[in-house]
Every structure is written in C-alpha cells, then in structure tokens.
GROMACS .gro file of C-alpha atoms in nm:
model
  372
    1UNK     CA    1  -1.919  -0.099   0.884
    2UNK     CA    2  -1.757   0.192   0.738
    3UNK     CA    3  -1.589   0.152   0.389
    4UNK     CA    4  -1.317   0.382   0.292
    5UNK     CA    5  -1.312   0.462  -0.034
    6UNK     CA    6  -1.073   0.685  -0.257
    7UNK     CA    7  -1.103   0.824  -0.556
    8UNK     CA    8  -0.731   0.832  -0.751
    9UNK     CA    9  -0.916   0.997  -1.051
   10UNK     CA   10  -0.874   0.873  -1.402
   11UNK     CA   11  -1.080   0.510  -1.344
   12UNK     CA   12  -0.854   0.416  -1.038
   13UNK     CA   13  -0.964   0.360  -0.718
   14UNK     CA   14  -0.871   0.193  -0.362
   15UNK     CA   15  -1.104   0.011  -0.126
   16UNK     CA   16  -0.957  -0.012   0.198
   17UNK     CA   17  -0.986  -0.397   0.326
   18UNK     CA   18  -0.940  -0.479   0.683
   19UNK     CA   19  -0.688  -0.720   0.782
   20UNK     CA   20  -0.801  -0.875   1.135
   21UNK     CA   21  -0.573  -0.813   1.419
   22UNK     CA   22  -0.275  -0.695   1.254
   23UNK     CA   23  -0.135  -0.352   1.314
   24UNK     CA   24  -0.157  -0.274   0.965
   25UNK     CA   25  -0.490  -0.240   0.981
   26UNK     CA   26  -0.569  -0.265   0.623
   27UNK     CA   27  -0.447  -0.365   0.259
   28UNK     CA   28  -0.526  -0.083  -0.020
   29UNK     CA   29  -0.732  -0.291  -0.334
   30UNK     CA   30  -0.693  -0.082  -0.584
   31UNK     CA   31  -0.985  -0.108  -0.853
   32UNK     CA   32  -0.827  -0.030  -1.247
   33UNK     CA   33  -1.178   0.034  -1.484
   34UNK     CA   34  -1.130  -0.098  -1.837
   35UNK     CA   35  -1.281  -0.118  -2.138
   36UNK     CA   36  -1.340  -0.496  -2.039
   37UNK     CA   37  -1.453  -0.442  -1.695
   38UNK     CA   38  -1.302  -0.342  -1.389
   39UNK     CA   39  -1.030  -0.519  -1.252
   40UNK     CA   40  -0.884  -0.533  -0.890
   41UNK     CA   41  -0.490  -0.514  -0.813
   42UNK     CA   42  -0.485  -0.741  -0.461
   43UNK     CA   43  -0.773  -0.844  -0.306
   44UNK     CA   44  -0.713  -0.846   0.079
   45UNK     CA   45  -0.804  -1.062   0.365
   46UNK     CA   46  -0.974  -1.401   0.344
   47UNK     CA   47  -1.245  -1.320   0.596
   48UNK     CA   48  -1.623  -1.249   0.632
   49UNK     CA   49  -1.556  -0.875   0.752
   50UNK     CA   50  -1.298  -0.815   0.477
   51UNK     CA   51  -1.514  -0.965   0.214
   52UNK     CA   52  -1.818  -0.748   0.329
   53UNK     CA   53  -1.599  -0.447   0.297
   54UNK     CA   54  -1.439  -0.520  -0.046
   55UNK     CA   55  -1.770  -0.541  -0.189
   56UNK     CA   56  -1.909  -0.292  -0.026
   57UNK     CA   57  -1.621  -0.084  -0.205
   58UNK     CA   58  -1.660  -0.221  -0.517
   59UNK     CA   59  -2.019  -0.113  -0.502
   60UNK     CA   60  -1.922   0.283  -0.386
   61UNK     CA   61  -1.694   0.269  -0.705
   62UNK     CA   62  -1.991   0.227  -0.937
   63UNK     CA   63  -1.974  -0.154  -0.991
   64UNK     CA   64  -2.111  -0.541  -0.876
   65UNK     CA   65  -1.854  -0.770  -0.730
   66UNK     CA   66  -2.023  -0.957  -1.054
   67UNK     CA   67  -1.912  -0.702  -1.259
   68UNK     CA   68  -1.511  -0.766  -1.197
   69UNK     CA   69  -1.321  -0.897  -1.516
   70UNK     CA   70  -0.990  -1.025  -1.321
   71UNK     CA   71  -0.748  -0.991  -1.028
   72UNK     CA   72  -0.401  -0.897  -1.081
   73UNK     CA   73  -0.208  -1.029  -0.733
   74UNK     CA   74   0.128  -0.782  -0.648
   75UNK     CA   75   0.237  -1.096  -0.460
   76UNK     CA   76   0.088  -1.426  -0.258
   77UNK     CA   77   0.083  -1.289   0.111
   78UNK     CA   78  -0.313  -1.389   0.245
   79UNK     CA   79  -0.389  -1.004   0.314
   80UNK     CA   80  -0.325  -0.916  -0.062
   81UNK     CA   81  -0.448  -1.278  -0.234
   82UNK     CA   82  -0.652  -1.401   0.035
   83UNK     CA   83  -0.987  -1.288  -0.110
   84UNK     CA   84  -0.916  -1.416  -0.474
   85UNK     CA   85  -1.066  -1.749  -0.450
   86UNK     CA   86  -1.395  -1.565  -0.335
   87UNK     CA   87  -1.405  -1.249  -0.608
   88UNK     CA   88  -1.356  -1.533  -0.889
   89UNK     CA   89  -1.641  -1.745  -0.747
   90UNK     CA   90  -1.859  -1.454  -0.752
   91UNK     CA   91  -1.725  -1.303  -1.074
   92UNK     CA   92  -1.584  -1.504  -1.306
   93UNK     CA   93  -1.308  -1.346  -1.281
   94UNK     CA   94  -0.934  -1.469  -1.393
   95UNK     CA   95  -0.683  -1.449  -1.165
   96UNK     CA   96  -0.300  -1.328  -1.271
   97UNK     CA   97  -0.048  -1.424  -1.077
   98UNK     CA   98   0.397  -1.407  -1.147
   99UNK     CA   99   0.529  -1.754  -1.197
  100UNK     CA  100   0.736  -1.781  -0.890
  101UNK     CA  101   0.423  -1.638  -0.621
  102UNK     CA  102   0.216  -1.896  -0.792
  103UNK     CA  103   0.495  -2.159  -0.751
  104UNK     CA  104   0.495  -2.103  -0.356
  105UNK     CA  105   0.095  -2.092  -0.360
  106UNK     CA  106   0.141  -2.429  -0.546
  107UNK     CA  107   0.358  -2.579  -0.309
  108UNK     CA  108   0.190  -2.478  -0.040
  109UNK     CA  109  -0.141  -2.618  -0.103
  110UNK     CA  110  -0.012  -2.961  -0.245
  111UNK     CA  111   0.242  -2.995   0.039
  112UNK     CA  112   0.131  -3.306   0.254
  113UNK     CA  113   0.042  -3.221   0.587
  114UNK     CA  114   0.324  -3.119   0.839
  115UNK     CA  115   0.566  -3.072   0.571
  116UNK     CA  116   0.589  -2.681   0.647
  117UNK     CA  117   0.632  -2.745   1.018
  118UNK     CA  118   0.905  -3.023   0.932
  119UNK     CA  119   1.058  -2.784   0.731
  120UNK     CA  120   0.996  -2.452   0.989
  121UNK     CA  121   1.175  -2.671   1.287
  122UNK     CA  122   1.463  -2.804   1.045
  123UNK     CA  123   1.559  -2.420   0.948
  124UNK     CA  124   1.494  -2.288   1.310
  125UNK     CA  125   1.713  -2.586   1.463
  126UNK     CA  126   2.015  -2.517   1.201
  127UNK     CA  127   1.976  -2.169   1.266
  128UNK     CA  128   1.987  -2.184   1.634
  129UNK     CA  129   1.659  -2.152   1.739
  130UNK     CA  130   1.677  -2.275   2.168
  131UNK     CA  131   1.460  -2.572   2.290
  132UNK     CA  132   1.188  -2.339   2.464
  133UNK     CA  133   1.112  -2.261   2.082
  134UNK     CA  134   1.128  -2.555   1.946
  135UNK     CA  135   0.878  -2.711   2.192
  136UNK     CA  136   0.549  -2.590   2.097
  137UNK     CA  137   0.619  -2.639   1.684
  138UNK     CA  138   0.695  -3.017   1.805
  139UNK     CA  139   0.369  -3.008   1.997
  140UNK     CA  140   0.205  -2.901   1.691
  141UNK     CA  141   0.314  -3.119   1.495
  142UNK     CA  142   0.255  -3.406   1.670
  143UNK     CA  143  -0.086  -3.334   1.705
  144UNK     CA  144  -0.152  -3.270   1.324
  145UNK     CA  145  -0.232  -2.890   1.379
  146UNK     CA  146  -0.009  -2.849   1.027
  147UNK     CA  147  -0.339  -2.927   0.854
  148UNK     CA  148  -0.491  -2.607   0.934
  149UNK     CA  149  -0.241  -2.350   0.770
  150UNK     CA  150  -0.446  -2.113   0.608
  151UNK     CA  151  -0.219  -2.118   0.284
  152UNK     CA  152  -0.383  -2.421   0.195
  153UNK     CA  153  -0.688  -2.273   0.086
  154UNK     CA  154  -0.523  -1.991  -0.132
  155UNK     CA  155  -0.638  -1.949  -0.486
  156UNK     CA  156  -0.446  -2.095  -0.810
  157UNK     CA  157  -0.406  -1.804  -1.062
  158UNK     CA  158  -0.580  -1.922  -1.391
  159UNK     CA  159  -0.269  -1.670  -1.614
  160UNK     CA  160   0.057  -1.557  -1.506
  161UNK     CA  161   0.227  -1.224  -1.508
  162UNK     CA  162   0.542  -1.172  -1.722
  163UNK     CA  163   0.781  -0.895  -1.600
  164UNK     CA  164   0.831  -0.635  -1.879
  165UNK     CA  165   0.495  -0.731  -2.027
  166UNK     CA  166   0.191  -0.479  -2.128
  167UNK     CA  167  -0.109  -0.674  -1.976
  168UNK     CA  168  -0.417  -0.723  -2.136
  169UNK     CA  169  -0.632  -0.493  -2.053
  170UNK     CA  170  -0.824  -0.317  -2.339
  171UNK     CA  171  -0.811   0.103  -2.304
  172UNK     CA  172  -0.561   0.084  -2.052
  173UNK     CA  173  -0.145   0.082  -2.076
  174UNK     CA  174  -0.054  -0.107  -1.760
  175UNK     CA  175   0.311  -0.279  -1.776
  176UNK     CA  176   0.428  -0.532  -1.528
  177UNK     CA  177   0.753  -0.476  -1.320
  178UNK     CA  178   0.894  -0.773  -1.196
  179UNK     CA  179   1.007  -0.673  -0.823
  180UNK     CA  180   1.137  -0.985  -0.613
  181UNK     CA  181   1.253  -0.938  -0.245
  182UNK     CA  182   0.996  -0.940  -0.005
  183UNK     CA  183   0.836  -1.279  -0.207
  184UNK     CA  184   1.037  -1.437  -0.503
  185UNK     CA  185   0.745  -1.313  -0.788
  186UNK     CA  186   0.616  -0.977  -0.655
  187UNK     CA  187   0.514  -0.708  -0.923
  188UNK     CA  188   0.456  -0.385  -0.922
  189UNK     CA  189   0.183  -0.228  -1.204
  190UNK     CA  190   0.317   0.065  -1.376
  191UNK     CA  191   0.008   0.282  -1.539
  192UNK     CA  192   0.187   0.434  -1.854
  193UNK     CA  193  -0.086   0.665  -1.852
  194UNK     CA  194  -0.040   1.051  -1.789
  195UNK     CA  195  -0.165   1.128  -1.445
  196UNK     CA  196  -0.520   1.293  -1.439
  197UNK     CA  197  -0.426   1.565  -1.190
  198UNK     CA  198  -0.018   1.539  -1.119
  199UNK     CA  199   0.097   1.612  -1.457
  200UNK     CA  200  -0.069   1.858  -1.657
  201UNK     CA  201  -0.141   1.814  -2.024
  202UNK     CA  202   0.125   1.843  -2.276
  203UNK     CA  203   0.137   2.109  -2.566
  204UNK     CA  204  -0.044   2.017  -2.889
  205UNK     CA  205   0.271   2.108  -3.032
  206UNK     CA  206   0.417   1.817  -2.863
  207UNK     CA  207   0.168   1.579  -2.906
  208UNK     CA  208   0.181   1.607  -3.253
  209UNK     CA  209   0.529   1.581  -3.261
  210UNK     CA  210   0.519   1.217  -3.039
  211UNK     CA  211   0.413   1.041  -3.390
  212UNK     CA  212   0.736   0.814  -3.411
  213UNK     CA  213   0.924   0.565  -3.244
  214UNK     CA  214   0.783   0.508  -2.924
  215UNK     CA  215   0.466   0.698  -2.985
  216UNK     CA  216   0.148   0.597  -2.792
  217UNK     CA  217   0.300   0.516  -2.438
  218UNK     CA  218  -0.023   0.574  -2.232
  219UNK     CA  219  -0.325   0.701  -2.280
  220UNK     CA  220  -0.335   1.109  -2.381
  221UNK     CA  221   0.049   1.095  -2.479
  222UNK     CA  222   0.361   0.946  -2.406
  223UNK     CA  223   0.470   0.855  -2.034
  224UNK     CA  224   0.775   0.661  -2.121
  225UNK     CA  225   1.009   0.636  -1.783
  226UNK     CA  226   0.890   0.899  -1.507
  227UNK     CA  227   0.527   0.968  -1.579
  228UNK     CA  228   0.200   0.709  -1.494
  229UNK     CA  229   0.120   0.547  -1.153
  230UNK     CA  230   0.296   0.285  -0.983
  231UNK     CA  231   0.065   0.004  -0.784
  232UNK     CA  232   0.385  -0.101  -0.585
  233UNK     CA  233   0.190  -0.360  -0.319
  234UNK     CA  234   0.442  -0.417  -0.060
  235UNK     CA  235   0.777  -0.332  -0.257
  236UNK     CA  236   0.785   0.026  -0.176
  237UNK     CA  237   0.588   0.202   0.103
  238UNK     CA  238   0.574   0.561   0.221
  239UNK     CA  239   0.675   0.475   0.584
  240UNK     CA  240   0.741   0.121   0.644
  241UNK     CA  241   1.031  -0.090   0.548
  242UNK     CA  242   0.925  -0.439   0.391
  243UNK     CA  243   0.961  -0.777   0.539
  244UNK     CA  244   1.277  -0.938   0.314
  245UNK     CA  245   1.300  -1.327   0.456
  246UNK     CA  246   1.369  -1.665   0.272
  247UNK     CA  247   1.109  -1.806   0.035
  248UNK     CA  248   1.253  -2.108  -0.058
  249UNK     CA  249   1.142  -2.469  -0.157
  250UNK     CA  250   1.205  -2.750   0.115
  251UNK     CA  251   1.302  -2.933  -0.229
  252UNK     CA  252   1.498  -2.756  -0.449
  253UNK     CA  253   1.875  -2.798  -0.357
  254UNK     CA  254   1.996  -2.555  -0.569
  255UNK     CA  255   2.253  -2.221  -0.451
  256UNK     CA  256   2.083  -2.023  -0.171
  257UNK     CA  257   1.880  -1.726  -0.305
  258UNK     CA  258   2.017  -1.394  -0.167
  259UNK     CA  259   1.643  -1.189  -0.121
  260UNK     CA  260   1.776  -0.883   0.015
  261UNK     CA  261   1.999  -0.886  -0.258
  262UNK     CA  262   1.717  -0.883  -0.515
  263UNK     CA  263   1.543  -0.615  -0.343
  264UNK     CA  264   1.804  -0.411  -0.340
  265UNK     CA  265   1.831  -0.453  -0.727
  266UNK     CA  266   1.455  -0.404  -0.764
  267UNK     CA  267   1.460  -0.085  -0.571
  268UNK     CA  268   1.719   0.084  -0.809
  269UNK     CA  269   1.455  -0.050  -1.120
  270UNK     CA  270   1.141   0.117  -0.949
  271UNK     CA  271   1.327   0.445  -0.868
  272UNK     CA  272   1.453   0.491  -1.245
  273UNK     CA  273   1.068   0.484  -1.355
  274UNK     CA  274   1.050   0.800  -1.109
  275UNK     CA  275   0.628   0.772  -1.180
  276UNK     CA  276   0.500   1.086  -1.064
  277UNK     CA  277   0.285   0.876  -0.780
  278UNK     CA  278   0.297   0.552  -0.610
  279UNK     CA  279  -0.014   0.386  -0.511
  280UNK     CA  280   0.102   0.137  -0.231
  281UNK     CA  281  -0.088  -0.156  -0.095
  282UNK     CA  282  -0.047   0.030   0.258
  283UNK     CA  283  -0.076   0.289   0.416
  284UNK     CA  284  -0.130   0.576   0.155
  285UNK     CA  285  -0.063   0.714  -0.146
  286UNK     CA  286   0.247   0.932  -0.223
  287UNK     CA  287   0.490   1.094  -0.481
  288UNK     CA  288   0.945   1.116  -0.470
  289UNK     CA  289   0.936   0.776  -0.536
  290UNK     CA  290   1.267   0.837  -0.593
  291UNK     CA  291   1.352   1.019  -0.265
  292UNK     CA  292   1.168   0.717  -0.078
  293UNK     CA  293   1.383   0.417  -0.293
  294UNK     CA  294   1.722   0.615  -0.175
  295UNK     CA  295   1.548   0.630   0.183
  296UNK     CA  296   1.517   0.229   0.141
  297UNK     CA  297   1.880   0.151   0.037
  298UNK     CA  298   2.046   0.340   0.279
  299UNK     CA  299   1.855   0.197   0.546
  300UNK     CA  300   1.938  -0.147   0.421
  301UNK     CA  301   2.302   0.004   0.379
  302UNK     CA  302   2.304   0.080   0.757
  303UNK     CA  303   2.109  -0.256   0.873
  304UNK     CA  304   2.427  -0.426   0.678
  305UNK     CA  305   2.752  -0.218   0.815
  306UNK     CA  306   2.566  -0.271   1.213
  307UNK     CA  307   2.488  -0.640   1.138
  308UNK     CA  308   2.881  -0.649   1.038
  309UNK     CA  309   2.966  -0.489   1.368
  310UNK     CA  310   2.756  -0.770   1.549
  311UNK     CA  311   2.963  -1.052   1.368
  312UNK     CA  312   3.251  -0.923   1.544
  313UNK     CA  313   3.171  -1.184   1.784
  314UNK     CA  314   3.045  -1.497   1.592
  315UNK     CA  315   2.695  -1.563   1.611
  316UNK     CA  316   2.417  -1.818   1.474
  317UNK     CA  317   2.122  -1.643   1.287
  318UNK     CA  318   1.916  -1.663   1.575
  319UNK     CA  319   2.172  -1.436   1.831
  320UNK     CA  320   2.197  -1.216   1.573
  321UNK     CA  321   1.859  -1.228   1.523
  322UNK     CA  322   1.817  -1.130   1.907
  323UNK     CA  323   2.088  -0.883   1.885
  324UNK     CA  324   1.926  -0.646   1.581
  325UNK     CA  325   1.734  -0.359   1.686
  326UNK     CA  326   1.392  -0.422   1.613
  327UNK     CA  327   1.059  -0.192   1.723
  328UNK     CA  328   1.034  -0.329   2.037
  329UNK     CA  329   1.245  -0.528   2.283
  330UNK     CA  330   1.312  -0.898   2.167
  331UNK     CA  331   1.144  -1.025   2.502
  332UNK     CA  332   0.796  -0.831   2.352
  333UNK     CA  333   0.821  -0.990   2.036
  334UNK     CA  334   0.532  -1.247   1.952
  335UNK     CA  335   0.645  -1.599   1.929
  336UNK     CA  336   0.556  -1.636   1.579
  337UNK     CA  337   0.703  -1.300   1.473
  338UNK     CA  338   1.047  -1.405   1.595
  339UNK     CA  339   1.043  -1.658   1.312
  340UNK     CA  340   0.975  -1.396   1.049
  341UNK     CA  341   1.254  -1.191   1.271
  342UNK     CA  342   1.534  -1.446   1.279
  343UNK     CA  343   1.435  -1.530   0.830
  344UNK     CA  344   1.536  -1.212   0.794
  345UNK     CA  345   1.879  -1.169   0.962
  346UNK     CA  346   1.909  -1.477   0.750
  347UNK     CA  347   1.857  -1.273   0.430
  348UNK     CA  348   2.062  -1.008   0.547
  349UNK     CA  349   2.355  -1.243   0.626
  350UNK     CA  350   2.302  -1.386   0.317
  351UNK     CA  351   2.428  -1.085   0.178
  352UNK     CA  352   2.677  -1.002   0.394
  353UNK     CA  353   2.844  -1.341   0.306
  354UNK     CA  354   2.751  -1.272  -0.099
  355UNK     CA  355   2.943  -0.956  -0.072
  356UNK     CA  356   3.241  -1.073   0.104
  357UNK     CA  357   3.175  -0.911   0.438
  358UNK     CA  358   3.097  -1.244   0.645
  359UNK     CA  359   3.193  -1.621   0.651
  360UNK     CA  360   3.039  -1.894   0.819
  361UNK     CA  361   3.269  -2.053   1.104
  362UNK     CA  362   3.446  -2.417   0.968
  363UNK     CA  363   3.260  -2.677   1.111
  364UNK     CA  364   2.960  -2.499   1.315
  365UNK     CA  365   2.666  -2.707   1.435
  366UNK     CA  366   2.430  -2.468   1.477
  367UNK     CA  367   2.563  -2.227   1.167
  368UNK     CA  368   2.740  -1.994   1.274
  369UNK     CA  369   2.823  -1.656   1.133
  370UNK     CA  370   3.166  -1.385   1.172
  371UNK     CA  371   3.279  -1.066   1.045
  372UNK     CA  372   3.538  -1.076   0.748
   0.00000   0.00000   0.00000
C-alpha cells in the first residue's frame, strides 16, 4: 500500500484516501495541527483499505490515529464522512458536522427500512422514469434489500458547524463558510492565516500599523478577505464540475428547494474571499479561485440557456435528462448513475422555472416541462 502524503506547509496536510471503484480515485483528508491536537477536515471511505491508508497518513504526518482531537465533515457524502464513526472510536474524537448534512445523516439512519426506495421510485415515476427502470428498484424492494444502504451506518456529529463562525480550535483562525448546493449543509474552511509560502510576509511597518479594528485576522497578521486557505471539499474543484441534485426530506412539504440556485449564490461568496489557494477534497490543490468560480457559473450559465433550447419541445425530467450532454452516451451510463443524472436536470429545471424561463405543462401526469 502506498500512502500519498503532502505537505501544504504551515501544520496542514492531505492524506490521500482511496475510494473503491470510483473514478475519482481518492478523497483529499486534509490534517489541520492545533494547539489541541490535530484535527482532520473529511475523513474518506468507510472501508478496510481506506482506513489502512488514512492511518497510515496520519502516522507519515507525525501523529497516532489516537492522537486526533476532532473531525470537521465539508459535507455527508460516504467518501468524505464515511470513516468518521471509525477515527472517533479510535480517538475520541468529536465530530462537527452543519445542521442540515447532519439532518439528512439523521434521517437517513432512523428512516424505517424501504422508505428511501419508496421514496426513490415515487420521484423517478413522477419524473418519468420508463418501466424497464422501475423494475429492478421494485424487485428490491420487495425483497427487503433497502436494509442494506450503507447510509445507515454513517456517524452522528457530536457539535455542529455554524456558517460565519470561527471554530474552536486553539492557535488556529479557521472560519466556517456555509456553501449549500451540491448537499443542503456543505462548508467550506477558510484558514485566515497568511499562507506559509504564497504570500510573503508583510512589512513591520504594516504590522504594527494592523493594531485596530479588525486586528489579529490570522495568525502572523491580518488575512481579512483574499489571503488564508480555503478547504472547499466538493464545492469548488480545479477540473470537475460538482454533482447539484435534490436533497430533500420525503416529509417535509414545504416550497421546493432550488439547489442549483444556492450554488450559484455560494459560488459568488467563495470567489469574493479570493484565498490565495484552495485545498479541494479532489483532485489537487490550486490558486485563481476566482478565475475557477467564473469558470463554474458560466458553465452553469450555458447548461441553463441549452436546457432552455431542449424545452422547446416539452419534456418530463427524465427526456431531458436523456437529452443533456453528459461524458458519455446515455446508453453507457450506469443504471444507478442515471438517477443521480435525471436529480440533476431536476435541479436545473428547478431553476429554469424559478427564473421565469420554464413552466410545467397544465395537467401533466408524468411532469412535464416547456420553454417560456
């Protein structure tokens, strides 16, 4: 086993955690030393491979699994909380966790069993979803198989995040960023902390001058707006576009959430911190955050006006679904990643319909979507 290890400089590191059979290939935990311990931002894959490697990395960083003080968790996917449950058992460790992830992790492990495949075949039916789909969810549950959904074992956070807040974490100025759009409570970690080799030290001149309001903003001077580090998890990537789908409760009856809509919003938020580098939970490590953000919202800007010029011809979510360009052919699509496909043209028409640009047809049974 060969652990990839990288060393950010300044007490911040990243373990690279294999995530089985998934082209991703691995999630980034990034390791944040303190003055309390060190603490890990995600924690990657809930299995025995994964685990080895995370502590494997842990050790090359200097430290004991045992030594780990808490787990902040960007968001409640498996390959970025999966491991939580394990690193507290060994550790002690708290877990951290914003209200809303923790409110699907909740749900999901109290849910009785076959709920989320009554509520998968209800969304995929009124979306449009043909019979040959249909059939095997049926299948499954009808022969219980909705017991086994891994989300059922995730960890419950002991401590939430709150957006906006400086977290605990004696010696170190790390702020939360509340970021929703690919999951309803993912947060990115801003390090108001000057960066050890990207920015170069300030004049004493200056520094003596920062005495005031607003003094102090990261260790060795102030990094108020675009200085520090950004752990972003999956909200912003150097070459990959995020998954934005629906994240709702089977329960709630409330107004439709409009995901892409948030991400959008959150983008604009990370890009006016402009930190000098983003540490992402894939892939690697870059700096422009800015440049990448207005990279993201034109793309989105361009999925929209082509999505538009689909609905000239009224379609349920799961044609247009069909009909987006994807990276591959729709026939080479696994089964279980058209589901994730046809959730989010469902964001996306969400906000075509939120911004005026769509309507659904009077009267459709399946939904069905046009051009305004």
């Amino acid at each position: 086993m060969t652990t990839q290890v990288t060393d950010h400089r300044g007490g911040v590191w990243s373990i690279a955690v294999p995530i089985p059979d998934n082209p991703l290939g691995h999630t980034l935990v990034h390791l944040l030393e303190t003055d309390r311990g060190p603490v890990l931002i995600d924690t990657g894959w809930d299995d025995p491979d994964s685990w080895d490697t995370l502590v494997a990395g842990v050790a090359a960083c200097g430290f004991d699994v045992a030594d780990l003080h808490g787990v902040l968790v960007t968001h409640h996917h498996p390959d970025h909380h999966g491991l939580s449950a394990k690193v507290r058992e060994a550790s002690g460790a708290w877990i951290a966790m914003h209200a809303a992830d923790a409110a699907v992790v909740r749900r999901t492990r109290e849910a009785e069993p076959g709920r989320w495949l009554d509520y998968l075949l209800a969304k995929l039916t009124a979306a449009g979803a043909p019979e040959d789909h249909l059939t095997p969810l049926r299948e499954a549950r009808a022969g219980g198989r909705g017991r086994r959904l891994p989300g059922r074992r995730a960890a419950l956070p002991d401590r939430g995040i709150e957006p906006g807040e400086l977290l605990d974490l004696p010696g170190r100025r790390l702020r939360a960023i509340w970021t929703p759009g690919h999951t309803p409570g993912h947060v990115c970690l801003h390090l108001e902390e000057r960066h050890p080799v990207l920015e170069p030290a300030r004049p004493a001149a200056a520094e003596a001058g920062a005495a005031g309001p607003g003094a102090g903003r990261g260790a060795g001077g102030g990094t108020a707006g675009g200085r520090g580090r950004l752990f972003s998890g999956d909200h912003l990537l150097p070459g990959i576009t995020p998954h934005i789908g629906l994240y709702e409760d089977p329960d709630d009856e409330r107004e439709a959430t409009d995901p892409l809509g948030d991400y959008l919003d959150s983008l604009e938020r990370v890009g006016r911190l402009a930190p000098a580098e983003v540490l992402p939970a894939h892939q690697h490590a870059f700096t422009d955050a800015e440049g990448r953000v207005g990279e993201l919202i034109a793309h989105h800007e361009e999925r929209l006006s082509g999505l538009r010029a689909l609905l000239r011809e009224p379609r349920t979510p799961w044609q247009l679904a069909v009909a987006m360009e994807w990276n591959r052919p729709w026939d080479r699509i696994p089964y279980g990643s058209r589901n994730i496909a046809v959730s989010e043209a469902e964001a996306h028409l969400r906000r075509l319909v939120k911004l005026g640009h769509a309507e659904r047809v009077p009267g459709s049974d399946p939904a069905t979507y046009r051009a305004v």
